Coordinates of C-alpha atoms in Angstrom, one line a residue:
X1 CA 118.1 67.0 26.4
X2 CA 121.0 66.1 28.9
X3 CA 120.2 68.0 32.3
X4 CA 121.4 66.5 35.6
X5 CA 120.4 68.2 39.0
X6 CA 124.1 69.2 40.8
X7 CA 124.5 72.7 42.2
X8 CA 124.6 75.0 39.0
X9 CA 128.6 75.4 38.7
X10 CA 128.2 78.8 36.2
X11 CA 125.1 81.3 36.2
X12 CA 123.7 84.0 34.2
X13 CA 121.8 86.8 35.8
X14 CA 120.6 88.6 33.5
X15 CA 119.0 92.4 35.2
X16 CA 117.2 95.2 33.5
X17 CA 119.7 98.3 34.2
X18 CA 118.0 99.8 37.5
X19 CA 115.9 96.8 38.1
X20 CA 118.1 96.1 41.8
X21 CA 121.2 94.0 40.2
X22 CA 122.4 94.8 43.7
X23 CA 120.1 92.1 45.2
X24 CA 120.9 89.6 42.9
X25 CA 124.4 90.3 43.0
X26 CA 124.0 90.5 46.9
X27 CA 122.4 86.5 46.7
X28 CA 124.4 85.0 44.7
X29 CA 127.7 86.3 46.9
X30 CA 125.7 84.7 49.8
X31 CA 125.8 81.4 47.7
X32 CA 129.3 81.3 47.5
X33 CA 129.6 82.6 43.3
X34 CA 132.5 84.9 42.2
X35 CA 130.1 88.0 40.1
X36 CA 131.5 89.3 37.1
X37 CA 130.3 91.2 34.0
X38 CA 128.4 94.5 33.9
X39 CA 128.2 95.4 37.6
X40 CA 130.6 97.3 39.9
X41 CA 133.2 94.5 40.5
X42 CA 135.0 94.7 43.6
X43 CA 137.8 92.9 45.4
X44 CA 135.2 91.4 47.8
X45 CA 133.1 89.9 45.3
X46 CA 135.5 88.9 42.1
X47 CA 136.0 85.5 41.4
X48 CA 138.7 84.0 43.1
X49 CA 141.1 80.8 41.2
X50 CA 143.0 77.9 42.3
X51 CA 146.3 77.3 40.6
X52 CA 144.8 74.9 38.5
X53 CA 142.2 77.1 37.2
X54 CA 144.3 79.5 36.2
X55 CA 146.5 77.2 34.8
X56 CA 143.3 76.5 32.8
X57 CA 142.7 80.3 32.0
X58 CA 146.0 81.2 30.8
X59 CA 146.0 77.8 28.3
X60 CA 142.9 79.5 27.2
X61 CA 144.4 83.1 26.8
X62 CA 147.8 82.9 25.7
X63 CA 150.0 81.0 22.6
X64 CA 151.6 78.0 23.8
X65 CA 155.3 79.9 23.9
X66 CA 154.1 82.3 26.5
X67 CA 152.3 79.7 28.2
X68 CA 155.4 77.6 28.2
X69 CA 157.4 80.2 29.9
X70 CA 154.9 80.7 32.5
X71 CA 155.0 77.7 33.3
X72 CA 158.1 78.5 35.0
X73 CA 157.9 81.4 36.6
X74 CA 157.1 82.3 40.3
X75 CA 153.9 82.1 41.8
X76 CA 153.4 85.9 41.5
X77 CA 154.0 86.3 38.1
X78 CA 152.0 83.0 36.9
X79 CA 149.4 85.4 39.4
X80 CA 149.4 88.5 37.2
X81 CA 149.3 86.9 34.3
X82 CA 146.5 84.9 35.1
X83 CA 144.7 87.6 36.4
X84 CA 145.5 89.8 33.2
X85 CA 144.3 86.4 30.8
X86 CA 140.9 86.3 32.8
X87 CA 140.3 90.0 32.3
X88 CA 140.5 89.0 28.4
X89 CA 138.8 85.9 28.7
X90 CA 135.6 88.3 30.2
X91 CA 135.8 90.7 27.5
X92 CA 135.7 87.9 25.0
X93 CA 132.7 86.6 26.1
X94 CA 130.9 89.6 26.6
X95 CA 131.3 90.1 22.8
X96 CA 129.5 86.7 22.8
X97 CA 126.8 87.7 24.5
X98 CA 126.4 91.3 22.0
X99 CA 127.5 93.9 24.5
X100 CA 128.0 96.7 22.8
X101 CA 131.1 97.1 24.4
X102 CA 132.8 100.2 22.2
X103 CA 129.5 102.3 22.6
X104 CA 129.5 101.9 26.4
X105 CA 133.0 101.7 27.7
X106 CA 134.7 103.3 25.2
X107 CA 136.5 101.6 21.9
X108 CA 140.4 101.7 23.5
X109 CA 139.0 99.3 26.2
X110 CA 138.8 96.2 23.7
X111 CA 141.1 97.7 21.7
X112 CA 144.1 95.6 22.7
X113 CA 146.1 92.3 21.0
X114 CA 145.4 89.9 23.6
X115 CA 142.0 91.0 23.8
X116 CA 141.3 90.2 19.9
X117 CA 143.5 87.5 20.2
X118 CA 141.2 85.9 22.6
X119 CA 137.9 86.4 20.7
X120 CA 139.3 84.6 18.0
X121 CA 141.2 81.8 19.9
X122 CA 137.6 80.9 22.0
X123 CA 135.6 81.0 18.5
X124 CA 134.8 77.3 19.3
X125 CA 134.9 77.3 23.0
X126 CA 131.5 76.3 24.8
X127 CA 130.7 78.2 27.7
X128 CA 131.1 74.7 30.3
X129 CA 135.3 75.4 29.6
X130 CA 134.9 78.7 31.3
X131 CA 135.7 78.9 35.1
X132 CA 133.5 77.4 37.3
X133 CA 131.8 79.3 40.7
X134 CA 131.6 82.5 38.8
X135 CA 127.7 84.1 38.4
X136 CA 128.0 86.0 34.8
X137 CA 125.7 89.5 35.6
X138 CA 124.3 90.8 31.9
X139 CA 121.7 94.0 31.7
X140 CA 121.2 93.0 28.1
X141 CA 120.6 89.9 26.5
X142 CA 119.3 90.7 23.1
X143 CA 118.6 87.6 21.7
X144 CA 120.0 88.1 18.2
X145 CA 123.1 89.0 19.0
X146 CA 124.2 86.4 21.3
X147 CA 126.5 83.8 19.7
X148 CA 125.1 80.8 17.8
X149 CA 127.3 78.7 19.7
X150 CA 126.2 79.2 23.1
X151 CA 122.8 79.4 22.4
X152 CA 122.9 75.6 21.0
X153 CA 125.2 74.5 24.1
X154 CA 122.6 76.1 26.5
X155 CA 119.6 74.6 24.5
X156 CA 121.0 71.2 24.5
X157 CA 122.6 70.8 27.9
X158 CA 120.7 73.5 29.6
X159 CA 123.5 75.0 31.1
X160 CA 124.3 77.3 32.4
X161 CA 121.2 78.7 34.3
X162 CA 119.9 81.5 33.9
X163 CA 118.6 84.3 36.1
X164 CA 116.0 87.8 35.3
X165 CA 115.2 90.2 36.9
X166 CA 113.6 93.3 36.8
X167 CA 111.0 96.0 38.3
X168 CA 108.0 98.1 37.5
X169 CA 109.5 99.8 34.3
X170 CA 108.0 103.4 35.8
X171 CA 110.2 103.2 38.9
X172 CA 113.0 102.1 36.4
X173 CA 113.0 105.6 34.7
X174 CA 113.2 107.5 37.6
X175 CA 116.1 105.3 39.2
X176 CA 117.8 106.1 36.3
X177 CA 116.7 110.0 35.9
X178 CA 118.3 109.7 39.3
X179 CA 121.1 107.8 38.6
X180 CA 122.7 109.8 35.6
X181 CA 121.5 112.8 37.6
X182 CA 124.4 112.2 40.0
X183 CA 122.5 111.4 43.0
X184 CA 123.4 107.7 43.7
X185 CA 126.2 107.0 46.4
X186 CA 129.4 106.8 44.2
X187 CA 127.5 109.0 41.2
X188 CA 126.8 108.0 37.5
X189 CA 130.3 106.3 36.6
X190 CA 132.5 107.7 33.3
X191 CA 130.9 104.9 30.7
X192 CA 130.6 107.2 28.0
X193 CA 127.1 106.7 26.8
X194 CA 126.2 107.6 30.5
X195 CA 128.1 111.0 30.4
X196 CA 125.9 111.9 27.4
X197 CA 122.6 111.7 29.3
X198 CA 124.4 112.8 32.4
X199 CA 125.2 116.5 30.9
X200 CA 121.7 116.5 29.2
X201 CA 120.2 115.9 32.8
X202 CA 122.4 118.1 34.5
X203 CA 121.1 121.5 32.6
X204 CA 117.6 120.6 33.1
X205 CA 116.6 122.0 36.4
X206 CA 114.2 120.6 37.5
X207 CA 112.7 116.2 38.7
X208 CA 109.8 117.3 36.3
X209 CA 112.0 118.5 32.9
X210 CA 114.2 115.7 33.7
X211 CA 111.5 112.9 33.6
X212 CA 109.7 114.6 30.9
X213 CA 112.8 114.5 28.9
X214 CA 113.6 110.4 30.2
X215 CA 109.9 109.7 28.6
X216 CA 110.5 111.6 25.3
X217 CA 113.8 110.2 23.6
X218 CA 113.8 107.1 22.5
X219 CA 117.6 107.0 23.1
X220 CA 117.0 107.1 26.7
X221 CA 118.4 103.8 28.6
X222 CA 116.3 101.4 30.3
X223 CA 113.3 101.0 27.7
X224 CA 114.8 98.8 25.0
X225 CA 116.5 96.3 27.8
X226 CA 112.8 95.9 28.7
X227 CA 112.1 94.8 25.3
X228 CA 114.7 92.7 24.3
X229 CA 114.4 90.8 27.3
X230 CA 110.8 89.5 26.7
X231 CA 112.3 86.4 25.7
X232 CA 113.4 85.4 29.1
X233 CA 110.1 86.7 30.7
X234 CA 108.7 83.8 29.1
X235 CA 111.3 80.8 28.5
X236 CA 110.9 77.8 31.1
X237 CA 114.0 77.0 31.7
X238 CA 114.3 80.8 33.1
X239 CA 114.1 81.9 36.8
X240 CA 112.8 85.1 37.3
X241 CA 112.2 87.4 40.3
X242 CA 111.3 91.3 40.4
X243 CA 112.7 94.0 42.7
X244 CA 109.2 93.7 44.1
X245 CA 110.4 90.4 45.8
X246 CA 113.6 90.7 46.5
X247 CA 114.0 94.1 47.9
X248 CA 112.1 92.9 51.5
X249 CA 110.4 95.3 54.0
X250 CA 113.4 97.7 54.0
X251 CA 112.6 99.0 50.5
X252 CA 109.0 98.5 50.8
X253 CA 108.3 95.0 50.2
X254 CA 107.5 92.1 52.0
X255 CA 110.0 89.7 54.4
X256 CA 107.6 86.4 53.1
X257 CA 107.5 87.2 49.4
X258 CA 111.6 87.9 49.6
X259 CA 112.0 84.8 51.3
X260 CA 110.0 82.6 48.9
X261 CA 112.1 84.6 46.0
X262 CA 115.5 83.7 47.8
X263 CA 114.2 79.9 48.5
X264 CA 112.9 79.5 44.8
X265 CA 116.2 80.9 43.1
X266 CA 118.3 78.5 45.5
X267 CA 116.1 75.6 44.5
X268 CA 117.1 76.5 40.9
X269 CA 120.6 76.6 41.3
X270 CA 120.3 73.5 43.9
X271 CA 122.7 75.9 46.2
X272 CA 122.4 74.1 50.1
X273 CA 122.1 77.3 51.6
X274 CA 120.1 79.0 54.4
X275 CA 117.3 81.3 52.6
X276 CA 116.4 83.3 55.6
X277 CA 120.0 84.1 55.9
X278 CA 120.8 85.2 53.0
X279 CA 117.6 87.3 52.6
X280 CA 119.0 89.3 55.5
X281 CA 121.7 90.5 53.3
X282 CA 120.1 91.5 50.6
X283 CA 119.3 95.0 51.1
X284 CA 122.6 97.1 50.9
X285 CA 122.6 100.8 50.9
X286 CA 126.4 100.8 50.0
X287 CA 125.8 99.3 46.7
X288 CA 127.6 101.9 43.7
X289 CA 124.4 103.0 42.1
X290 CA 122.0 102.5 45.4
X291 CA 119.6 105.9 45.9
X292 CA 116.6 104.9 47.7
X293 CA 115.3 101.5 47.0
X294 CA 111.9 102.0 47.4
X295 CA 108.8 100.1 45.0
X296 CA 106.5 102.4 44.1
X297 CA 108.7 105.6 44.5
X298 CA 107.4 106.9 40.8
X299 CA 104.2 107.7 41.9
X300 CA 105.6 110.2 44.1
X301 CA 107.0 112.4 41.7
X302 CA 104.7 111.5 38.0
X303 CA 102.7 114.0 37.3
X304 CA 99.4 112.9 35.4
X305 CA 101.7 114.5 32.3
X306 CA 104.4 112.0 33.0
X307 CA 101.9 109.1 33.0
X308 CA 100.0 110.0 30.1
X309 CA 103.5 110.1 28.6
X310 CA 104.7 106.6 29.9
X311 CA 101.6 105.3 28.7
X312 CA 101.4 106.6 25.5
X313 CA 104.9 105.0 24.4
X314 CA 105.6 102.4 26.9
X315 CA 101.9 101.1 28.2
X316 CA 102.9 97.5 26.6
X317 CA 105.8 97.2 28.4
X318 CA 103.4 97.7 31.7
X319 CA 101.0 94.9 30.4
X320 CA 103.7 92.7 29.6
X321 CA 105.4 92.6 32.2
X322 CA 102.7 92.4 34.5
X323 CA 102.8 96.3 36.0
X324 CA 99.5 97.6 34.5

């Protein structure tokens, strides 16, 4: 196995949905990566290209007679197009990875030429020919439907390097109850699986029929991210960190366990960066689907019905992951 020790040019954080993939996201900013990938994207974060990287993107993208014509163009043009080529690049690779992309976003979303067009031109591309500086942010990594290919690259050159995170699975169903209840800062979102659960929530009114319902179906979201994601609970060559560590006094938690968090995961990436700076920034209230940010805010509002419930189908989930 080839592994070298430079500054890790490409990361995967992978985050249980509700698990505070605004802290990770809020780190790995601070360590100069552009985020993309299942998170709330904004200007301020995206990742930003050099002409020669998009140069690289569009090669990537586009048929060599559109890429010969833009060659030529203007600088704002080559810009657009670059931009538009990275947006299918993204969506390409997410299919490697086994996002179910036409259940959550809606199947007219990947439903373009370029888009396909892409998935089949990068069939044999390795993950190292994607852009560099750019933290990949994932809430599901089922292992059996990520592609062959990058599974071998990463297992041979164990690159790139790979983040989890997560949080006591009890306080994940009630950030979510919350969540698709409409009650975070900028609301549930329009993904389309989410507006299901959303309207279910919404004409149960009360915390109590909500959660109750949340720890009944199966369908629910959250549980089977837990799950599938045992696999990187245990692989070596995985950093982890909970919400427990990163979310510092503010939410409950301690400033010396977030710092030795922040410290270890810049160690991993070998990112020469100031941890006690950075773990000041972690804990934004602005984030799209912040609410409280609290640890322990489930025992609150469980009633010995909604634990007995929990326990019953999702005790294991508690013991493995180090929550019972």
């Amino acid at each position: 196995m080839n592994i070298d020790s430079s500054r890790a040019e490409r990361v995967i954080a992978a985050s249980v949905m509700k698990s505070g993939t605004h802290l990770i996201q809020e780190l790995l900013v601070a360590a100069g990566y552009g985020i993309y990938g299942q998170s709330r994207i904004t200007d301020g974060i995206r990742p930003r290209f050099d002409r020669a990287a998009q140069a690289r993107i569009v090669e990537t993208v586009f048929d060599p007679v559109t890429v010969e014509k833009l060659s030529g163009a203007d600088p704002a043009t080559f810009s657009e197009a670059a931009d538009e080529a990275w947006r299918a690049l993204g969506w390409a690779w997410q299919t490697k990875f086994g996002m179910p992309l036409e259940n959550r976003y809606g199947r007219e979303v990947l439903d373009t030429d370029l888009i396909r067009e892409t998935v089949q031109r990068t069939a044999a591309m390795d993950f190292a020919e994607t852009p560099a500086g750019v933290a990949w942010i994932l809430s599901e990594v089922e292992l059996p439907r990520i592609d062959g290919r990058f599974l071998r690259e990463w297992f041979t050159t164990g690159r790139p390097h790979m983040l989890f995170t997560y949080r006591d699975p009890r306080d994940v169903v009630l950030s979510m109850v919350n969540f698709l209840s409409g009650l975070t800062r900028q609301g549930y979102g329009t993904f389309s699986q989410f507006a299901v659960f959303h309207e279910i929530l919404a004409a149960k009114p009360t915390l109590d029929e909500r959660l109750t319902y949340a720890l009944s179906d199966p369908a629910f979201p959250g549980f089977a991210e837990f799950q599938n994601s045992q696999w990187l609970l245990h692989h070596p060559r995985v950093c982890r960190a909970t919400f427990e560590e990163l979310i510092g006094e503010r939410g409950g938690g301690s400033a010396d366990r977030q710092l030795a968090a922040v410290t270890r995961i810049l160690e991993f990436l070998d990112v020469d960066a100031d941890p006690r700076l950075i773990a000041d920034q972690l804990f934004n209230d602005s984030a799209f689907t912040f609410y409280k940010g609290r640890i322990g805010a489930w025992r609150e509002v469980f009633t010995a019905r909604h634990e007995a419930l929990f326990n019953e189908r999702f005790g294991h989930i508690l013991t493995d992951y180090g929550y019972a």
